[in-house]
Short mmCIF file of C-alpha atoms (C1' of nucleotides) in Angstrom, two decimals:
data_model
loop_
_atom_site.label_atom_id
_atom_site.label_comp_id
_atom_site.label_asym_id
_atom_site.label_seq_id
_atom_site.Cartn_x
_atom_site.Cartn_y
_atom_site.Cartn_z
CA MET A 293 99.25 124.37 109.33
CA ASN A 294 97.51 121.95 111.62
CA ALA A 295 97.21 118.23 111.19
CA TYR A 296 93.66 118.52 109.97
CA CYS A 297 94.48 120.73 107.01
CA HIS A 298 97.37 118.55 106.06
CA GLU A 299 95.56 115.26 106.23
CA THR A 300 92.45 116.28 104.35
CA ASN A 301 94.41 117.68 101.48
CA PHE A 302 94.24 114.41 99.61
CA GLN A 303 93.24 114.25 96.02
CA VAL A 304 89.90 112.69 95.39
CA PHE A 305 90.04 110.09 92.66
CA ASP A 306 86.37 109.35 92.41
CA PHE A 307 83.20 110.50 94.02
CA PHE A 308 79.79 108.89 94.22
CA GLU A 309 76.40 109.93 95.35
CA PHE A 310 73.80 107.38 96.31
CA ASN A 311 70.27 108.06 95.21
CA GLU A 312 68.96 105.24 97.31
CA TRP A 313 71.30 104.86 100.19
CA SER A 314 69.76 101.56 101.12
CA ASN A 315 71.14 100.15 97.90
CA ASP A 316 74.90 100.21 97.64
CA GLU A 317 74.88 99.23 93.97
CA ASP A 318 72.86 102.22 92.88
CA VAL A 319 75.63 104.76 92.74
CA VAL A 320 75.91 107.69 90.39
CA PRO A 321 79.30 109.22 89.63
CA MET A 322 79.21 113.00 89.93
CA ASN A 323 80.07 114.86 86.78
CA TYR A 324 82.34 117.31 88.51
CA SER A 325 84.39 114.56 90.03
CA GLN A 326 86.16 114.13 86.71
CA GLY A 327 88.45 117.06 87.29
CA LEU A 328 90.13 115.42 90.23
CA ASN A 329 90.79 118.86 91.60
CA TYR A 330 88.84 118.22 94.73
CA THR A 331 90.36 117.42 98.05
CA ALA A 332 88.91 115.16 100.69
CA ASN A 333 88.11 118.34 102.56
CA ASP A 334 85.95 119.57 99.69
CA MET A 335 84.12 116.28 99.60
CA VAL A 336 83.42 116.34 103.31
CA VAL A 337 82.06 119.87 103.16
CA ASN A 338 79.87 119.06 100.19
CA SER A 339 78.66 115.74 101.40
CA ILE A 340 77.56 116.95 104.78
CA GLY A 341 75.59 119.78 103.25
CA LEU A 342 77.18 122.46 105.38
CA SER A 343 79.12 125.43 104.09
CA ASN A 344 81.77 127.45 105.84
CA ASN A 345 79.30 129.52 107.79
CA GLY A 346 77.33 126.47 108.86
CA SER A 347 74.37 126.95 106.57
CA ARG A 348 73.02 124.10 104.54
CA GLU A 349 74.52 124.03 101.13
CA GLY A 350 74.79 120.58 99.68
CA ILE A 351 76.21 119.15 96.52
CA ILE A 352 75.23 119.81 92.96
CA ASN A 353 72.63 117.53 91.47
CA ARG A 354 73.86 117.02 87.93
CA ASP A 355 70.36 116.61 86.58
CA SER A 356 68.65 119.57 88.15
CA GLY A 357 71.73 121.72 88.58
CA LYS A 358 70.54 122.59 92.07
CA LYS A 359 72.44 122.12 95.26
CA GLU A 360 71.00 119.65 97.67
CA SER A 361 72.14 117.62 100.60
CA ARG A 362 72.74 113.98 99.97
CA GLU A 363 71.93 111.24 102.39
CA LYS A 364 74.87 109.19 101.32
CA VAL A 365 78.06 109.88 99.42
CA ALA A 366 81.38 108.13 99.01
CA PHE A 367 84.76 109.19 97.77
CA ILE A 368 88.05 107.49 97.08
CA THR A 369 91.43 108.89 98.00
CA LYS A 370 94.95 107.62 97.62
CA SER A 371 96.18 107.56 101.15
CA GLU A 372 98.51 105.67 103.41
CA VAL A 373 96.43 106.42 106.47
CA GLU A 374 92.88 105.17 106.61
CA ILE A 375 91.43 107.63 109.05
CA LEU A 376 91.20 110.96 107.30
CA ASP A 377 90.71 113.67 109.89
CA ASP A 378 87.70 115.51 108.54
CA GLY A 379 87.25 117.73 111.57
CA PHE A 380 84.30 115.91 113.05
CA LYS A 381 84.57 113.70 116.10
CA TRP A 382 83.85 110.08 115.40
CA ARG A 383 83.36 107.09 117.64
CA LYS A 384 84.26 103.72 116.20
CA TYR A 385 81.53 101.18 116.84
CA GLY A 386 82.34 98.23 114.65
CA LYS A 387 84.72 96.45 112.37
CA LYS A 388 83.92 93.68 109.97
CA MET A 389 85.62 91.65 107.34
CA VAL A 390 83.59 91.88 104.17
CA LYS A 391 83.27 89.08 101.67
CA ASN A 392 85.59 89.13 98.66
CA SER A 393 87.86 91.67 100.26
CA PRO A 394 91.02 91.08 102.27
CA ASN A 395 90.45 94.31 104.13
CA PRO A 396 88.20 95.06 107.09
CA ARG A 397 85.49 97.69 106.99
CA ASN A 398 85.38 100.13 109.88
CA TYR A 399 82.22 101.77 111.17
CA TYR A 400 82.09 105.19 112.80
CA LYS A 401 79.36 107.36 114.24
CA CYS A 402 79.45 111.12 114.76
CA SER A 403 80.09 111.86 118.42
CA ALA A 404 77.82 114.89 118.51
CA GLU A 405 74.78 114.36 120.67
CA GLY A 406 71.81 113.12 118.69
CA CYS A 407 73.60 113.40 115.37
CA PRO A 408 72.65 110.49 113.10
CA VAL A 409 75.63 110.60 110.77
CA LYS A 410 77.72 107.50 110.23
CA LYS A 411 80.66 106.74 108.06
CA ARG A 412 82.41 103.65 106.82
CA VAL A 413 86.06 103.40 105.92
CA GLU A 414 87.73 100.59 104.05
CA ARG A 415 90.59 100.03 101.68
CA ASP A 416 89.86 99.33 98.05
CA LYS A 417 89.84 95.56 97.69
CA GLU A 418 91.79 95.60 94.44
CA ASP A 419 94.22 98.39 95.08
CA GLN A 420 95.09 98.82 98.70
CA ARG A 421 96.69 102.18 98.08
CA TYR A 422 93.20 103.66 97.92
CA VAL A 423 90.82 104.37 100.76
CA VAL A 424 87.06 104.44 100.31
CA THR A 425 85.12 106.65 102.72
CA THR A 426 81.34 106.56 102.77
CA TYR A 427 79.22 109.08 104.67
CA GLN A 428 75.56 108.59 105.35
CA GLY A 429 73.20 111.08 106.91
CA ILE A 430 73.26 114.83 107.34
CA HIS A 431 74.78 116.42 110.40
CA ASN A 432 72.21 118.09 112.61
CA HIS A 433 74.69 120.46 114.21
CA GLN A 434 77.29 123.08 113.41
CA ALA A 435 80.30 121.93 111.44
CA PRO A 436 83.72 122.34 113.01
CA ASN A 437 85.17 125.83 112.66
CA HIS A 438 87.84 124.90 110.20
CA LEU A 439 85.31 123.56 107.75
"C1'" DC B 215 86.52 109.67 135.85
"C1'" DG B 216 85.34 110.67 131.00
"C1'" DT B 217 85.96 109.31 126.62
"C1'" DG B 218 87.16 106.28 122.86
"C1'" DT B 219 88.59 101.43 121.12
"C1'" DT B 220 88.34 96.48 120.70
"C1'" DT B 221 85.92 92.51 119.70
"C1'" DG B 222 82.71 88.72 119.93
"C1'" DA B 223 77.81 88.47 120.31
"C1'" DC B 224 73.71 89.57 118.44
"C1'" DC B 225 70.20 90.74 114.98
"C1'" DG B 226 67.54 91.22 110.69
"C1'" DG B 227 67.16 90.41 105.78
"C1'" DC B 228 67.55 87.33 102.19
"C1'" DG B 229 68.24 83.10 99.40
"C1'" DC B 230 67.87 78.38 99.47
"C1'" DG C 257 63.73 76.82 109.12
"C1'" DC C 258 68.95 77.55 108.52
"C1'" DG C 259 73.09 79.72 107.35
"C1'" DC C 260 75.40 83.56 105.28
"C1'" DC C 261 76.30 88.34 105.37
"C1'" DG C 262 76.47 93.10 106.65
"C1'" DG C 263 75.51 96.17 110.33
"C1'" DT C 264 75.21 97.25 115.34
"C1'" DC C 265 75.58 96.57 120.42
"C1'" DA C 266 77.97 96.54 124.51
"C1'" DA C 267 81.12 94.77 128.04
"C1'" DA C 268 85.65 94.90 128.83
"C1'" DC C 269 89.51 97.36 128.26
"C1'" DA C 270 93.00 101.38 127.42
"C1'" DC C 271 94.43 105.89 128.36
"C1'" DG C 272 94.54 110.70 129.51
#
DNA sequence: CGTGTTTGACCGGCGC
DNA sequence: GCGCCGGTCAAACACG
């Protein structure tokens, strides 16, 4: 077992999709997040819209029942480490303290050439045992092999 | 050298 | 305007 498999095997405690990713308040909990049987790895695969063989797959729209890629999704895990290794290469480009939270928010961009995907990582402001990871954008390249 | 991190500066939107 | 706030840039730095 490599470090990647180990680290992404965190239970997902909640999962959000953003219909309007310009508006952080407009989040819609996914119906299938209730089961809590998803790992961070599952969430990464679904959120980026790429399946194991690299084809576009996406997540299930609970209204239409169809799979579609989402521009922005977020999930919460209970984790002691903040940087979940999701198999992609990320370059950190910023860190900010956000209002009403004692914890900084970290900004990452996908290292792949021309890929527009970004993610944010921060600890839950009320319960620091939880980590909130937000992805925005859809990768324009092949996913890592182990995804 | 090539790549990634750190960190203050900078910028744009928004409310007053 | 001006200041707050969240997001990004980029120069310096670290490290293999």
